[in-house]
PDB file of C-alpha atoms in Angstrom:
ATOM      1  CA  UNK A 113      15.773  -7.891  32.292  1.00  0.00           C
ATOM      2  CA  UNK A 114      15.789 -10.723  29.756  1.00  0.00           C
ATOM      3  CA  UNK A 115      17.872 -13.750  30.332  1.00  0.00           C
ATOM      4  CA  UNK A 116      21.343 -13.444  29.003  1.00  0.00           C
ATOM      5  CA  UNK A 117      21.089 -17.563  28.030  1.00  0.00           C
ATOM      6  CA  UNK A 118      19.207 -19.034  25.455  1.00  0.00           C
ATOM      7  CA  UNK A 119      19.699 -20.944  22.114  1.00  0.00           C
ATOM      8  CA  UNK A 120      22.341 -19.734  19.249  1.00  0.00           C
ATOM      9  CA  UNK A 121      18.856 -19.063  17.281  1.00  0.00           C
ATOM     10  CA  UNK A 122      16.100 -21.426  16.241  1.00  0.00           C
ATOM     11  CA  UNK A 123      15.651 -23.235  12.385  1.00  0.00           C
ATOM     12  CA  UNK A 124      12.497 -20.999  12.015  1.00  0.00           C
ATOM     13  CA  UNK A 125      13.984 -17.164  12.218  1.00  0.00           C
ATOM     14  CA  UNK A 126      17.130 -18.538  10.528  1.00  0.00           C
ATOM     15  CA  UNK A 127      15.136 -19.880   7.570  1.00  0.00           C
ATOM     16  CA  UNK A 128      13.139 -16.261   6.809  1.00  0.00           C
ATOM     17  CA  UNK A 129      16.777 -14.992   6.815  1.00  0.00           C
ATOM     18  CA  UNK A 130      18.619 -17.547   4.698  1.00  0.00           C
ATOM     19  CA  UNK A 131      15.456 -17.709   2.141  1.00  0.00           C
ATOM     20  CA  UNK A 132      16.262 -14.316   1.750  1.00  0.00           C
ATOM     21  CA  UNK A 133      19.674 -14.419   0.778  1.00  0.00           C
ATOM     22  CA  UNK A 134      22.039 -15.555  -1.593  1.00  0.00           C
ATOM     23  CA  UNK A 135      25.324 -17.808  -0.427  1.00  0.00           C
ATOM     24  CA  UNK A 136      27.521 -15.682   1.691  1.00  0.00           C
ATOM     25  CA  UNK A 137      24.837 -13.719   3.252  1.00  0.00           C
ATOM     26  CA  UNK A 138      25.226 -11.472   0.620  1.00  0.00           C
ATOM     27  CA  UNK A 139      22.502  -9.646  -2.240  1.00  0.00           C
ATOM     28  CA  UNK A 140      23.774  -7.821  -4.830  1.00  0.00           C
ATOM     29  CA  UNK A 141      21.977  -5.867  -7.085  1.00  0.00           C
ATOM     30  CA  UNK A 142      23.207  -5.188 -10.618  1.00  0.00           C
ATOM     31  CA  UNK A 143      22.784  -2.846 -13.224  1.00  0.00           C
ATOM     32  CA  UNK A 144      23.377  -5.227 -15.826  1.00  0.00           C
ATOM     33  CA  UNK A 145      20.030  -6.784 -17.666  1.00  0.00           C
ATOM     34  CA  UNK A 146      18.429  -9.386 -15.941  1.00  0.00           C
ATOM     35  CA  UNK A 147      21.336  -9.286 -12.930  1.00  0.00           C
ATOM     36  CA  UNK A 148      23.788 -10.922 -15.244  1.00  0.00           C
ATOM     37  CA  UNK A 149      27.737 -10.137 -14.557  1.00  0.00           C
ATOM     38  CA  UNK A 150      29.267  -7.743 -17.277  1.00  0.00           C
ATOM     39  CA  UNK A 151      31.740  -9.427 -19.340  1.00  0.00           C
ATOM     40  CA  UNK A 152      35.250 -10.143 -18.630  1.00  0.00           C
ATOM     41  CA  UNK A 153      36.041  -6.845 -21.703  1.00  0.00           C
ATOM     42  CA  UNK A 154      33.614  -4.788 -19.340  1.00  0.00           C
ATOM     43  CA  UNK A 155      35.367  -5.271 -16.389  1.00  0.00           C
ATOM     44  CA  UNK A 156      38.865  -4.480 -17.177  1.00  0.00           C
ATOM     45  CA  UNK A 157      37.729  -1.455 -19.078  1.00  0.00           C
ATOM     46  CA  UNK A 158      36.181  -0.347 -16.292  1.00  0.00           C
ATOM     47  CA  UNK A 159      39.206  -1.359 -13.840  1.00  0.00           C
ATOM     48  CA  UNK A 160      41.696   0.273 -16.130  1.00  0.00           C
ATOM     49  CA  UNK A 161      40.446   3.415 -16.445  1.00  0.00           C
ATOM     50  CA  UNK A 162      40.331   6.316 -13.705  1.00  0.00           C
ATOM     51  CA  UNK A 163      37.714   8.284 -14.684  1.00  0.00           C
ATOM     52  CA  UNK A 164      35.038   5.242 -14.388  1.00  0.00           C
ATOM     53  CA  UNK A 165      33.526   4.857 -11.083  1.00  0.00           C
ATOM     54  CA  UNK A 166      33.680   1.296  -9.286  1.00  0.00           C
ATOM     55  CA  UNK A 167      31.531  -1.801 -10.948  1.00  0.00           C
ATOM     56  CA  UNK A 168      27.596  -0.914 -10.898  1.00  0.00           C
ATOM     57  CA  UNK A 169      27.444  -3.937  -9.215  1.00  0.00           C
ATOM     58  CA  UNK A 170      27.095  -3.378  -5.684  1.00  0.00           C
ATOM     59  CA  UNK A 171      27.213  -6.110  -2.730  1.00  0.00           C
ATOM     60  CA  UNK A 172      24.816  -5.272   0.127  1.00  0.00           C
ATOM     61  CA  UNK A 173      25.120  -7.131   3.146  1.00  0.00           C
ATOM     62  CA  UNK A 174      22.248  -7.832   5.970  1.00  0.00           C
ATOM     63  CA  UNK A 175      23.483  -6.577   8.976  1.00  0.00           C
ATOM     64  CA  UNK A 176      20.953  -9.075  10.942  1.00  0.00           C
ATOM     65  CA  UNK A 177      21.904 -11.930   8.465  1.00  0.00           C
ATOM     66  CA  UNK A 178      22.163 -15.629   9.672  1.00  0.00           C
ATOM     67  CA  UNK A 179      25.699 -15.164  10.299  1.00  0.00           C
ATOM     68  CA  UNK A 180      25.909 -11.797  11.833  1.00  0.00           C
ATOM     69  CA  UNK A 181      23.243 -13.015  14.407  1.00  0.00           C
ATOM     70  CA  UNK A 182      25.196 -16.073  15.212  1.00  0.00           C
ATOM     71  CA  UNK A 183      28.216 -14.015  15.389  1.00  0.00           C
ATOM     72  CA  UNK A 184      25.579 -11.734  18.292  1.00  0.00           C
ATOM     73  CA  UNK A 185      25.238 -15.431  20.196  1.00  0.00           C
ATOM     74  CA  UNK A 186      29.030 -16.004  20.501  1.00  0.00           C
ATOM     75  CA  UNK A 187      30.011 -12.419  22.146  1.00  0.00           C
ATOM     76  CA  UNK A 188      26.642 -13.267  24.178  1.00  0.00           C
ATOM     77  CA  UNK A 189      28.126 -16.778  25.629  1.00  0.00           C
ATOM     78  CA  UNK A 190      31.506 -14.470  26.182  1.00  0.00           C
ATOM     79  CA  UNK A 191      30.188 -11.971  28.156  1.00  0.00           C
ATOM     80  CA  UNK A 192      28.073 -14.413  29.871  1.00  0.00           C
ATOM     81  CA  UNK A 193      31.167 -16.160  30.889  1.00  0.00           C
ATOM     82  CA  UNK A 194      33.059 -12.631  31.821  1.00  0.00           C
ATOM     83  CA  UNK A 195      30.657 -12.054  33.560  1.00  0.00           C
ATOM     84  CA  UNK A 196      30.851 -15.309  35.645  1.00  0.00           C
ATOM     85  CA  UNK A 197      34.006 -14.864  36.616  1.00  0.00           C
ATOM     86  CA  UNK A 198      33.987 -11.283  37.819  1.00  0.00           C
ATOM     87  CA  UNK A 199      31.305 -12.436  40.065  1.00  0.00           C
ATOM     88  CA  UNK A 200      34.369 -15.119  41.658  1.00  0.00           C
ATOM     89  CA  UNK A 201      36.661 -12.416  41.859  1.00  0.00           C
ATOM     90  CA  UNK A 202      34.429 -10.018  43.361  1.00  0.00           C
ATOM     91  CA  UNK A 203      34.800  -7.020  40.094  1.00  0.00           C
ATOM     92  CA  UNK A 204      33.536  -3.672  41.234  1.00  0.00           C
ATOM     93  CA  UNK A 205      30.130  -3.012  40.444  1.00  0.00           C
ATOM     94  CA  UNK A 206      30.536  -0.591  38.081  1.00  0.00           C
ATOM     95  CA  UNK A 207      32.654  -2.724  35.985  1.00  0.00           C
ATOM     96  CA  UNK A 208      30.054  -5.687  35.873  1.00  0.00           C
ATOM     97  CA  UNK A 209      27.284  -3.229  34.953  1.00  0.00           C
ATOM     98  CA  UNK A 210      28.665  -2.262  31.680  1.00  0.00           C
ATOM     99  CA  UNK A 211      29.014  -5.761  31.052  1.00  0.00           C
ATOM    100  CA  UNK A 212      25.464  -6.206  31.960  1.00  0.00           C
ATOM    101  CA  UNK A 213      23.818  -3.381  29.747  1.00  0.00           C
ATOM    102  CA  UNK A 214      26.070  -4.957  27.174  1.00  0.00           C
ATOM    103  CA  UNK A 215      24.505  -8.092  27.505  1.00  0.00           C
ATOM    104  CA  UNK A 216      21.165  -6.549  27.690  1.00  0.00           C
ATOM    105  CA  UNK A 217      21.309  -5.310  24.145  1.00  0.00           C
ATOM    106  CA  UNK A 218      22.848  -8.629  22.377  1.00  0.00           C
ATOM    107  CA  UNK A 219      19.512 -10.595  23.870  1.00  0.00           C
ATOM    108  CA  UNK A 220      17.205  -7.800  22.762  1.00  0.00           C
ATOM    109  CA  UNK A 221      18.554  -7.870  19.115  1.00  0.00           C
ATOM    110  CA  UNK A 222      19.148 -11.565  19.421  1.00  0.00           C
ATOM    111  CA  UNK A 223      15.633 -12.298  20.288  1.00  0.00           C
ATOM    112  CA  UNK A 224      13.807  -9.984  17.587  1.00  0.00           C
ATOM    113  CA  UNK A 225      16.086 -11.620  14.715  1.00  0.00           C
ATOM    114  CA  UNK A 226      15.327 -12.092  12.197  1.00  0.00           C
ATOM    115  CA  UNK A 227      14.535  -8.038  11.695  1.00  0.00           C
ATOM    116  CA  UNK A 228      12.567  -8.443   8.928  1.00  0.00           C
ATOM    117  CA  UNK A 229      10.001  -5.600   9.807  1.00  0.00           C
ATOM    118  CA  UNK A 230      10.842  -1.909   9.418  1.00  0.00           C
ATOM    119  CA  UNK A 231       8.184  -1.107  12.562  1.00  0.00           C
ATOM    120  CA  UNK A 232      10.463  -3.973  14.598  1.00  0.00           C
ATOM    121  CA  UNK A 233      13.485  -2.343  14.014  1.00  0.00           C
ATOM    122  CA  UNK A 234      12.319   1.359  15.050  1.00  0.00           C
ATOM    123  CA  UNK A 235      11.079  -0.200  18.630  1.00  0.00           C
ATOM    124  CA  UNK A 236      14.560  -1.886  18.824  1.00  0.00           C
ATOM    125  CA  UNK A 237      16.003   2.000  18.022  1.00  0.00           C
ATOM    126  CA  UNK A 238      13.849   2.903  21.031  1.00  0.00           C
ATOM    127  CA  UNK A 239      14.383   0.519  23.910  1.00  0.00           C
ATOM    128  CA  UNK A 240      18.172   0.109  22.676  1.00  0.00           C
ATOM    129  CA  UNK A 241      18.550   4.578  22.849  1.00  0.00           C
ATOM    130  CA  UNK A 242      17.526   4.463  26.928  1.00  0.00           C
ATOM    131  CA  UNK A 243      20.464   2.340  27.672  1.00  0.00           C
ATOM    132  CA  UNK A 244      23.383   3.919  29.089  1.00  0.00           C
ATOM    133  CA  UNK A 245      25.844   5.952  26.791  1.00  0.00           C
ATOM    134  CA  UNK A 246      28.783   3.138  25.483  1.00  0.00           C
ATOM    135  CA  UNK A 247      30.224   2.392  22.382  1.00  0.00           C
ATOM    136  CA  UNK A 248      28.182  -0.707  22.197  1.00  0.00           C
ATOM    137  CA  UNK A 249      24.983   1.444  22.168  1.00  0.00           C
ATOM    138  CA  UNK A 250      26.686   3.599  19.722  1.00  0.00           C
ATOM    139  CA  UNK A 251      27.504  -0.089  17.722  1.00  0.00           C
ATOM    140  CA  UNK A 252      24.568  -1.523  17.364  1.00  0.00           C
ATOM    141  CA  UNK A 253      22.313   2.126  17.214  1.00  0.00           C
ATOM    142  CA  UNK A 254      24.580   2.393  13.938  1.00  0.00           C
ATOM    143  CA  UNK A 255      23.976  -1.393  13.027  1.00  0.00           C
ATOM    144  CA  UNK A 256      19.856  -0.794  13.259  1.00  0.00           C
ATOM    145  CA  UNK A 257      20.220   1.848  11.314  1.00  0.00           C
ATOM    146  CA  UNK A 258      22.485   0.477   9.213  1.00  0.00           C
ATOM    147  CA  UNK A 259      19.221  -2.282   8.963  1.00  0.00           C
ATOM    148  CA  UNK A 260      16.654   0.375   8.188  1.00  0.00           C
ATOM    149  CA  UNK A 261      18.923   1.088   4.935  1.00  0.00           C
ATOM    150  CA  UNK A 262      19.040  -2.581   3.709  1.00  0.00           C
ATOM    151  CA  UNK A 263      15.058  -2.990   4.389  1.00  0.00           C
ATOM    152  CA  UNK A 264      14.326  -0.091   2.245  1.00  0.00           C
ATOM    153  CA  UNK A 265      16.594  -1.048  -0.864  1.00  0.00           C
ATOM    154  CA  UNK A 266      16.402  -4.842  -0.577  1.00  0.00           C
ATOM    155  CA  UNK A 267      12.540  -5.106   0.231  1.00  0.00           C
ATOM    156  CA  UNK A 268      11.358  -1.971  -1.170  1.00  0.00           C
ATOM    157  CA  UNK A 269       7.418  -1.239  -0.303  1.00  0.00           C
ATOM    158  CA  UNK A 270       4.998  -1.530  -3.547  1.00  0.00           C
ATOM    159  CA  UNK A 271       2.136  -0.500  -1.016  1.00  0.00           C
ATOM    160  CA  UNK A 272      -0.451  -2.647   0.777  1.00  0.00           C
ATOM    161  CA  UNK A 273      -1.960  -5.628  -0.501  1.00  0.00           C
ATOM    162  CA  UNK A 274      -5.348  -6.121  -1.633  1.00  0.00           C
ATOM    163  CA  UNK A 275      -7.312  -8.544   0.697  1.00  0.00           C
ATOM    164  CA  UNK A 276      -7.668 -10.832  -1.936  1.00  0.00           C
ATOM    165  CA  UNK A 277      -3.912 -10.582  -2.635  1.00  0.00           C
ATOM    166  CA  UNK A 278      -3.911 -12.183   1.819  1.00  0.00           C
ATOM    167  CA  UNK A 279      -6.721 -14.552   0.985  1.00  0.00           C
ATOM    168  CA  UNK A 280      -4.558 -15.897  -2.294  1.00  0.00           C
ATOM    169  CA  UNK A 281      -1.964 -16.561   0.700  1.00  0.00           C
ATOM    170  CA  UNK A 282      -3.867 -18.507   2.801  1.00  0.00           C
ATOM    171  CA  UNK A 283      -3.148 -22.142   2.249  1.00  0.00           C
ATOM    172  CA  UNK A 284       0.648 -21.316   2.511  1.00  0.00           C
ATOM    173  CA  UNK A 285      -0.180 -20.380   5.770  1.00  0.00           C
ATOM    174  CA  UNK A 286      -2.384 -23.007   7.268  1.00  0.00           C
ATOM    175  CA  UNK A 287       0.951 -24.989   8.923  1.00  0.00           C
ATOM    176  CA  UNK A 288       1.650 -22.543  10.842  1.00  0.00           C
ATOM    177  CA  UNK A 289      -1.717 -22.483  12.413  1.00  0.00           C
ATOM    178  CA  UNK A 290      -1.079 -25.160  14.885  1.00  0.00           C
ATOM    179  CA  UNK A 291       2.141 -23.726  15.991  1.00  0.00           C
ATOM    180  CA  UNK A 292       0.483 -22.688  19.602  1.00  0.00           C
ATOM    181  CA  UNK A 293       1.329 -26.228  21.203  1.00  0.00           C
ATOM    182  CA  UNK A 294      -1.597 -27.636  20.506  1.00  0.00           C
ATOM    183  CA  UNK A 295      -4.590 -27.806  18.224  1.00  0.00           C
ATOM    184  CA  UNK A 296      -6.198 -24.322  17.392  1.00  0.00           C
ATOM    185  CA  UNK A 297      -8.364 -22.787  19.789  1.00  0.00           C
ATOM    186  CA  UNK A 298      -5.717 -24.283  22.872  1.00  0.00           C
ATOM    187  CA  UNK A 299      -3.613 -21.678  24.471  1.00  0.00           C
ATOM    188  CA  UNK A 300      -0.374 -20.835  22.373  1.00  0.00           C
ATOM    189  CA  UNK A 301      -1.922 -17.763  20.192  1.00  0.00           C
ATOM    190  CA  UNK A 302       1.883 -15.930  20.766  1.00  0.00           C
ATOM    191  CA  UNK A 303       3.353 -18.963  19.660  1.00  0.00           C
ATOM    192  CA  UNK A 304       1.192 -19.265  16.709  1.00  0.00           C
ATOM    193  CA  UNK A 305       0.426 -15.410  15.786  1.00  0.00           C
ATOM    194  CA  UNK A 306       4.939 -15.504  15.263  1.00  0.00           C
ATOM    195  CA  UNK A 307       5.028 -18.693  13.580  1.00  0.00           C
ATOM    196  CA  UNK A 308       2.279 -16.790  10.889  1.00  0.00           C
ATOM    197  CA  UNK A 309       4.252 -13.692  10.754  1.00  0.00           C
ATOM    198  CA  UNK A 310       7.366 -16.088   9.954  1.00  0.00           C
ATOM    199  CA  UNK A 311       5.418 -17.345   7.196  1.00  0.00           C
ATOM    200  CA  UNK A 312       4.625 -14.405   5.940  1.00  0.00           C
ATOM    201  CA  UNK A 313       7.900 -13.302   5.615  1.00  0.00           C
ATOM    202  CA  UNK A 314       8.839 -16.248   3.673  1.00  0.00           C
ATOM    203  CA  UNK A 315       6.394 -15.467   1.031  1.00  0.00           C
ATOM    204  CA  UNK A 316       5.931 -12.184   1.035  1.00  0.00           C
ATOM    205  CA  UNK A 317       9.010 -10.384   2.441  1.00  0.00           C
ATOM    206  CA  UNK A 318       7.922  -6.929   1.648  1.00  0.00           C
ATOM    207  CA  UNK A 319       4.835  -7.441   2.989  1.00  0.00           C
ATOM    208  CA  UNK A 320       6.567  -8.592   6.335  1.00  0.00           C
ATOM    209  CA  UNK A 321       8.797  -5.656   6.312  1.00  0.00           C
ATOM    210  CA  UNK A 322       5.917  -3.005   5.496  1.00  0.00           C
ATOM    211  CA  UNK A 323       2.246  -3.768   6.426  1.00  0.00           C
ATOM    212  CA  UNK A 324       2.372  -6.864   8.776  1.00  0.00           C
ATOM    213  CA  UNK A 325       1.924  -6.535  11.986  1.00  0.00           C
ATOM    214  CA  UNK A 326       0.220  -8.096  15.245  1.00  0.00           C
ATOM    215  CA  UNK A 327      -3.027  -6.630  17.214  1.00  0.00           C
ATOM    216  CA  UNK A 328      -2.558  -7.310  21.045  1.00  0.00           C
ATOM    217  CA  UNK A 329      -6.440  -7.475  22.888  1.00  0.00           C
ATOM    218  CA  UNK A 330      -5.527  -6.557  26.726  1.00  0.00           C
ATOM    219  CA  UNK A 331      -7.607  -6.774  29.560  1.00  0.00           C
ATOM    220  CA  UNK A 332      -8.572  -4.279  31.754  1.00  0.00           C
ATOM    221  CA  UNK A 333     -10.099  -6.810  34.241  1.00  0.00           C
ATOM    222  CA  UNK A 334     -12.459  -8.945  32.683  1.00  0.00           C
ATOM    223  CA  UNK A 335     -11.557 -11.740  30.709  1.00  0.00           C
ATOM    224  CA  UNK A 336     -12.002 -12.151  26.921  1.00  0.00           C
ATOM    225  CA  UNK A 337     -13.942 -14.142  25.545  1.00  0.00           C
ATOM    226  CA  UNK A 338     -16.797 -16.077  27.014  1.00  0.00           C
ATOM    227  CA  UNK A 339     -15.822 -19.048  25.536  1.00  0.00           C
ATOM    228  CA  UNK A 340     -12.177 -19.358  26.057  1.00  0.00           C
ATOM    229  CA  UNK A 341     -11.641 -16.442  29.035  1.00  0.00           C
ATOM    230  CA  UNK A 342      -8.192 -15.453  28.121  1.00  0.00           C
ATOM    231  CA  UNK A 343      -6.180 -12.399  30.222  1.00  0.00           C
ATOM    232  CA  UNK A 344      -5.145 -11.227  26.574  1.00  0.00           C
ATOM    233  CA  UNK A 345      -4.987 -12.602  22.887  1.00  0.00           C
ATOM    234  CA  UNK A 346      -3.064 -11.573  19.817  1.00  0.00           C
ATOM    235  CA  UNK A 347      -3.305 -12.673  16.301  1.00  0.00           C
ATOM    236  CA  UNK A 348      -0.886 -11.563  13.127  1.00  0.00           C
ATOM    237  CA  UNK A 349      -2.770  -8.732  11.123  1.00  0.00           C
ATOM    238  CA  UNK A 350      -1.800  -7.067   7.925  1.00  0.00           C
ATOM    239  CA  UNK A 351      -2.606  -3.448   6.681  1.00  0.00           C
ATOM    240  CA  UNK A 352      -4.298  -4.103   3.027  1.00  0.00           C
ATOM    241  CA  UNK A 353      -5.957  -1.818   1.001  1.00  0.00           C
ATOM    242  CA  UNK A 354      -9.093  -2.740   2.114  1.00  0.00           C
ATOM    243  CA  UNK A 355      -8.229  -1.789   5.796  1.00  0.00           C
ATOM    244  CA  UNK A 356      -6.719  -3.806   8.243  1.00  0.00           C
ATOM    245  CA  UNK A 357      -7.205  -7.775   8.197  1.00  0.00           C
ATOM    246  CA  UNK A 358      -6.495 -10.435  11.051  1.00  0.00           C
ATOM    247  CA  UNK A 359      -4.749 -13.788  10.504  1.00  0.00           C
ATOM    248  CA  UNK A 360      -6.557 -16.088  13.069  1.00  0.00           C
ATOM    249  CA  UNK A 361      -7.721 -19.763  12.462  1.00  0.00           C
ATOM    250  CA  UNK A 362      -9.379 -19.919  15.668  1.00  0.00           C
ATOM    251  CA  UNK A 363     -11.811 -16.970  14.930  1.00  0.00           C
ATOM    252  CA  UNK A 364     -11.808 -17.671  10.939  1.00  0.00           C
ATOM    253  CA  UNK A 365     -10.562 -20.956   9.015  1.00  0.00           C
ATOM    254  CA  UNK A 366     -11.396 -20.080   5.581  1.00  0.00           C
ATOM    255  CA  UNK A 367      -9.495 -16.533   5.195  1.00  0.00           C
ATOM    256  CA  UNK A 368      -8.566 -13.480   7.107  1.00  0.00           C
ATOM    257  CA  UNK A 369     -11.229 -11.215   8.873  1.00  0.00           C
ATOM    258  CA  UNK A 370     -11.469  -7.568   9.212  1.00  0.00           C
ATOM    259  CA  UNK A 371      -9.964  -5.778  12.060  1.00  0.00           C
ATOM    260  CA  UNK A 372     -13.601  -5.138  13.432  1.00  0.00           C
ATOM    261  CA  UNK A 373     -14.815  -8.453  13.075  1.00  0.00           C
ATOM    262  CA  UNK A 374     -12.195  -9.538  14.958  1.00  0.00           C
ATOM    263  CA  UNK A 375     -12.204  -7.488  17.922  1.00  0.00           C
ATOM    264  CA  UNK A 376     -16.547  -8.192  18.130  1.00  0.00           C
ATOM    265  CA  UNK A 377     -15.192 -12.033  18.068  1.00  0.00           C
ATOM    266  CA  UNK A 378     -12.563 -11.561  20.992  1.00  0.00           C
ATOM    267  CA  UNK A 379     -15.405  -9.794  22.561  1.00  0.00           C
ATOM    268  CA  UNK A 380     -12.722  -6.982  23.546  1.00  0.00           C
ATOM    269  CA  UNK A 381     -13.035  -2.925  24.075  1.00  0.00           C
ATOM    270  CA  UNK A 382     -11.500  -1.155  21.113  1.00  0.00           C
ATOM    271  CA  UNK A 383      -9.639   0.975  23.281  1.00  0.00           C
ATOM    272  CA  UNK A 384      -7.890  -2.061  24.804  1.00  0.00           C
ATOM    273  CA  UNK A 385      -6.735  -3.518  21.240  1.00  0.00           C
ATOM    274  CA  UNK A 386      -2.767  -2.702  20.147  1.00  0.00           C
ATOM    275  CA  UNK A 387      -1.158  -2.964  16.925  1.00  0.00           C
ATOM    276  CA  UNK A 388       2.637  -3.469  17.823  1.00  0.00           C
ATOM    277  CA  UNK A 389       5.630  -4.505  15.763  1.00  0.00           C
ATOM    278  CA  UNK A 390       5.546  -8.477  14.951  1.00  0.00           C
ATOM    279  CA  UNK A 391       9.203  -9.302  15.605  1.00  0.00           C
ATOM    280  CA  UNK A 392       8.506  -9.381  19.276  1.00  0.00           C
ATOM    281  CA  UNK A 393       7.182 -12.292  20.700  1.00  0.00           C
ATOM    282  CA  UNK A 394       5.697 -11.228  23.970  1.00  0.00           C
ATOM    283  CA  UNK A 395       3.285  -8.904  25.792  1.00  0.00           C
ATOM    284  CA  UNK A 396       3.696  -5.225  24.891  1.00  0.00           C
ATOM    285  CA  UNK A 397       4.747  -3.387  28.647  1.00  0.00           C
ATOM    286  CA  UNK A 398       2.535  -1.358  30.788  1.00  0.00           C
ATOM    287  CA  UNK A 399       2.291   1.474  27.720  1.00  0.00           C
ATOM    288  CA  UNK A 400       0.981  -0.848  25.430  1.00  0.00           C
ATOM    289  CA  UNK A 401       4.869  -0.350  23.352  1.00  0.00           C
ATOM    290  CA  UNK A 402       6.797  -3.417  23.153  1.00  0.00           C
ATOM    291  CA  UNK A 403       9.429  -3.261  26.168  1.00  0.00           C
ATOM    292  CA  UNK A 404      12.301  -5.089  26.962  1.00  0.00           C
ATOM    293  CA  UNK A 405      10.208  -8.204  28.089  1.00  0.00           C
ATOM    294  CA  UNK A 406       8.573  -8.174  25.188  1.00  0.00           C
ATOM    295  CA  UNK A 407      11.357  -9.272  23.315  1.00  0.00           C
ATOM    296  CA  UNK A 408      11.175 -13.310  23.623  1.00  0.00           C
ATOM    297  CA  UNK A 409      13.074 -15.293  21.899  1.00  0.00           C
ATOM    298  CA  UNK A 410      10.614 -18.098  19.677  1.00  0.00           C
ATOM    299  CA  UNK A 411      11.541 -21.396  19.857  1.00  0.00           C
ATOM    300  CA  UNK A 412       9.179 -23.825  17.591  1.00  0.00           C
ATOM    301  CA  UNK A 413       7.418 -26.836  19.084  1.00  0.00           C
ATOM    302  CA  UNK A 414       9.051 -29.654  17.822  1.00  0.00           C
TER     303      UNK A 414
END
């Protein structure tokens, strides 16, 4: 189970969300040219009549915003607390388990903010339906949803990229490449595969909520790599169309590589590489899915 404790959120996730976002936590989209307000005439007309429909204007809040997530950390230092005490007053069982599966959803949603990724949100839909039947499943089942909505209107997909469109991004990525605690090629690739997807969805937020993704090389006994003999590796990938590109400075430096190249470099059996959803942080489970455990909260290096 993943610990209930853990920062109110980190500066990195927060900033994807608020880049996002206009004050308030709010995007509206308007019918009027170039987003402008109608004029004051417009709007009364429109108030005072009953046979016009409500302003085309129409406010559109992030269900996963800065804010709402925040608002996720308080009721997950309550129920921490609650829960604390019914363990000094000795509360039935049954009473401190819904508490618990409670709990167990805030960190999961908690830890995959900032939900920028439609692929994210379906696994969240998944690991959040096997909990037990309660109207805090039913809550948050509704806000994912709720999520899936907002993606698809606020970060509409144009398609994949073009690899050059990637290799155009490159140099916005590079500072992110030594987010793995170290210099590249040191261990830290989960670290540093995140902090790239974060990136990403900086620049190119319907690219992060569409086609990005990470690729998760397993091992099946032997290590990978003869160089570096790592248990697993993962690296940020994006689906262009000119197939399926990795992000990873420690195989490539100048630009991103094809999915093939990458997997001969990590010296890995194709049947033992994953694509998973790149809000979570951690090791897909023993179904190569993302699991509960999977869902890590990312803290920067400072």
């Amino acid at each position: 189970m993943p610990a209930f404790g853990g920062s109110a959120g980190n500066a990195a996730v927060n900033a994807v969300i608020q880049r996002m976002q206009a004050p308030g936590d709010k995007r509206k989209r308007s019918g009027s040219p170039e987003g402008q307000e109608p004029s004051k005439q417009v709007r009364e007309a429109a108030s005072s009549s009953s046979d016009v429909e409500t302003s085309s204007e129409e406010e559109v809040e992030d269900p996963f915003s800065a804010r709402n997530v925040h608002q996720l950390g308080n009721e997950q230092d309550r129920l921490t607390g609650l829960l604390e005490q019914m363990d000094e007053k000795g509360a039935p069982e049954h009473i401190k388990q819904t508490v618990v599966d409670k709990l167990a959803i805030l960190s999961l949603l908690r830890n995959l903010a900032p939900m920028r990724s439609v692929e994210t949100v379906h696994e969240a839909i998944r690991l959040v339906s096997r909990k037990p039947d309660s109207p805090a499943k039913s809550k948050y089942l509704a806000k994912l949803d709720d999520q899936l909505t907002f993606l698809a209107e606020e970060l509409p997909s144009a398609g994949p990229p073009s690899a050059k469109t990637l290799q155009d991004m490159w140099p916005q990525l590079a500072p992110a490449f030594g987010s793995g605690g170290g210099q590249v090629g040191q261990d830290g690739c989960e670290d540093r595969a995140h902090a790239i997807c974060l990136s990403i969805a900086q620049r190119s937020p319907a690219i992060a909520a569409h086609q990005l993704s990470k690729q998760w090389a397993t091992s099946s006994g032997a290590r990978l790599n003869a160089s570096h003999q790592w248990n697993h590796h993962v690296a940020a990938s994006v689906t262009t169309t000119d197939g399926v590109m990795v992000i990873d400075p420690i195989f490539s430096r100048s630009g991103p590589i094809e999915l093939s190249q990458w997997i001969n470099r990590v010296q890995v059996d194709r049947r033992n590489v994953h694509q998973t959803a790149w809000g979570f942080l951690g090791k897909p489970g023993p179904d190569n899915k993302p699991d509960e455990n999977s869902a890590v909260e990312y803290v920067p290096m400072s």
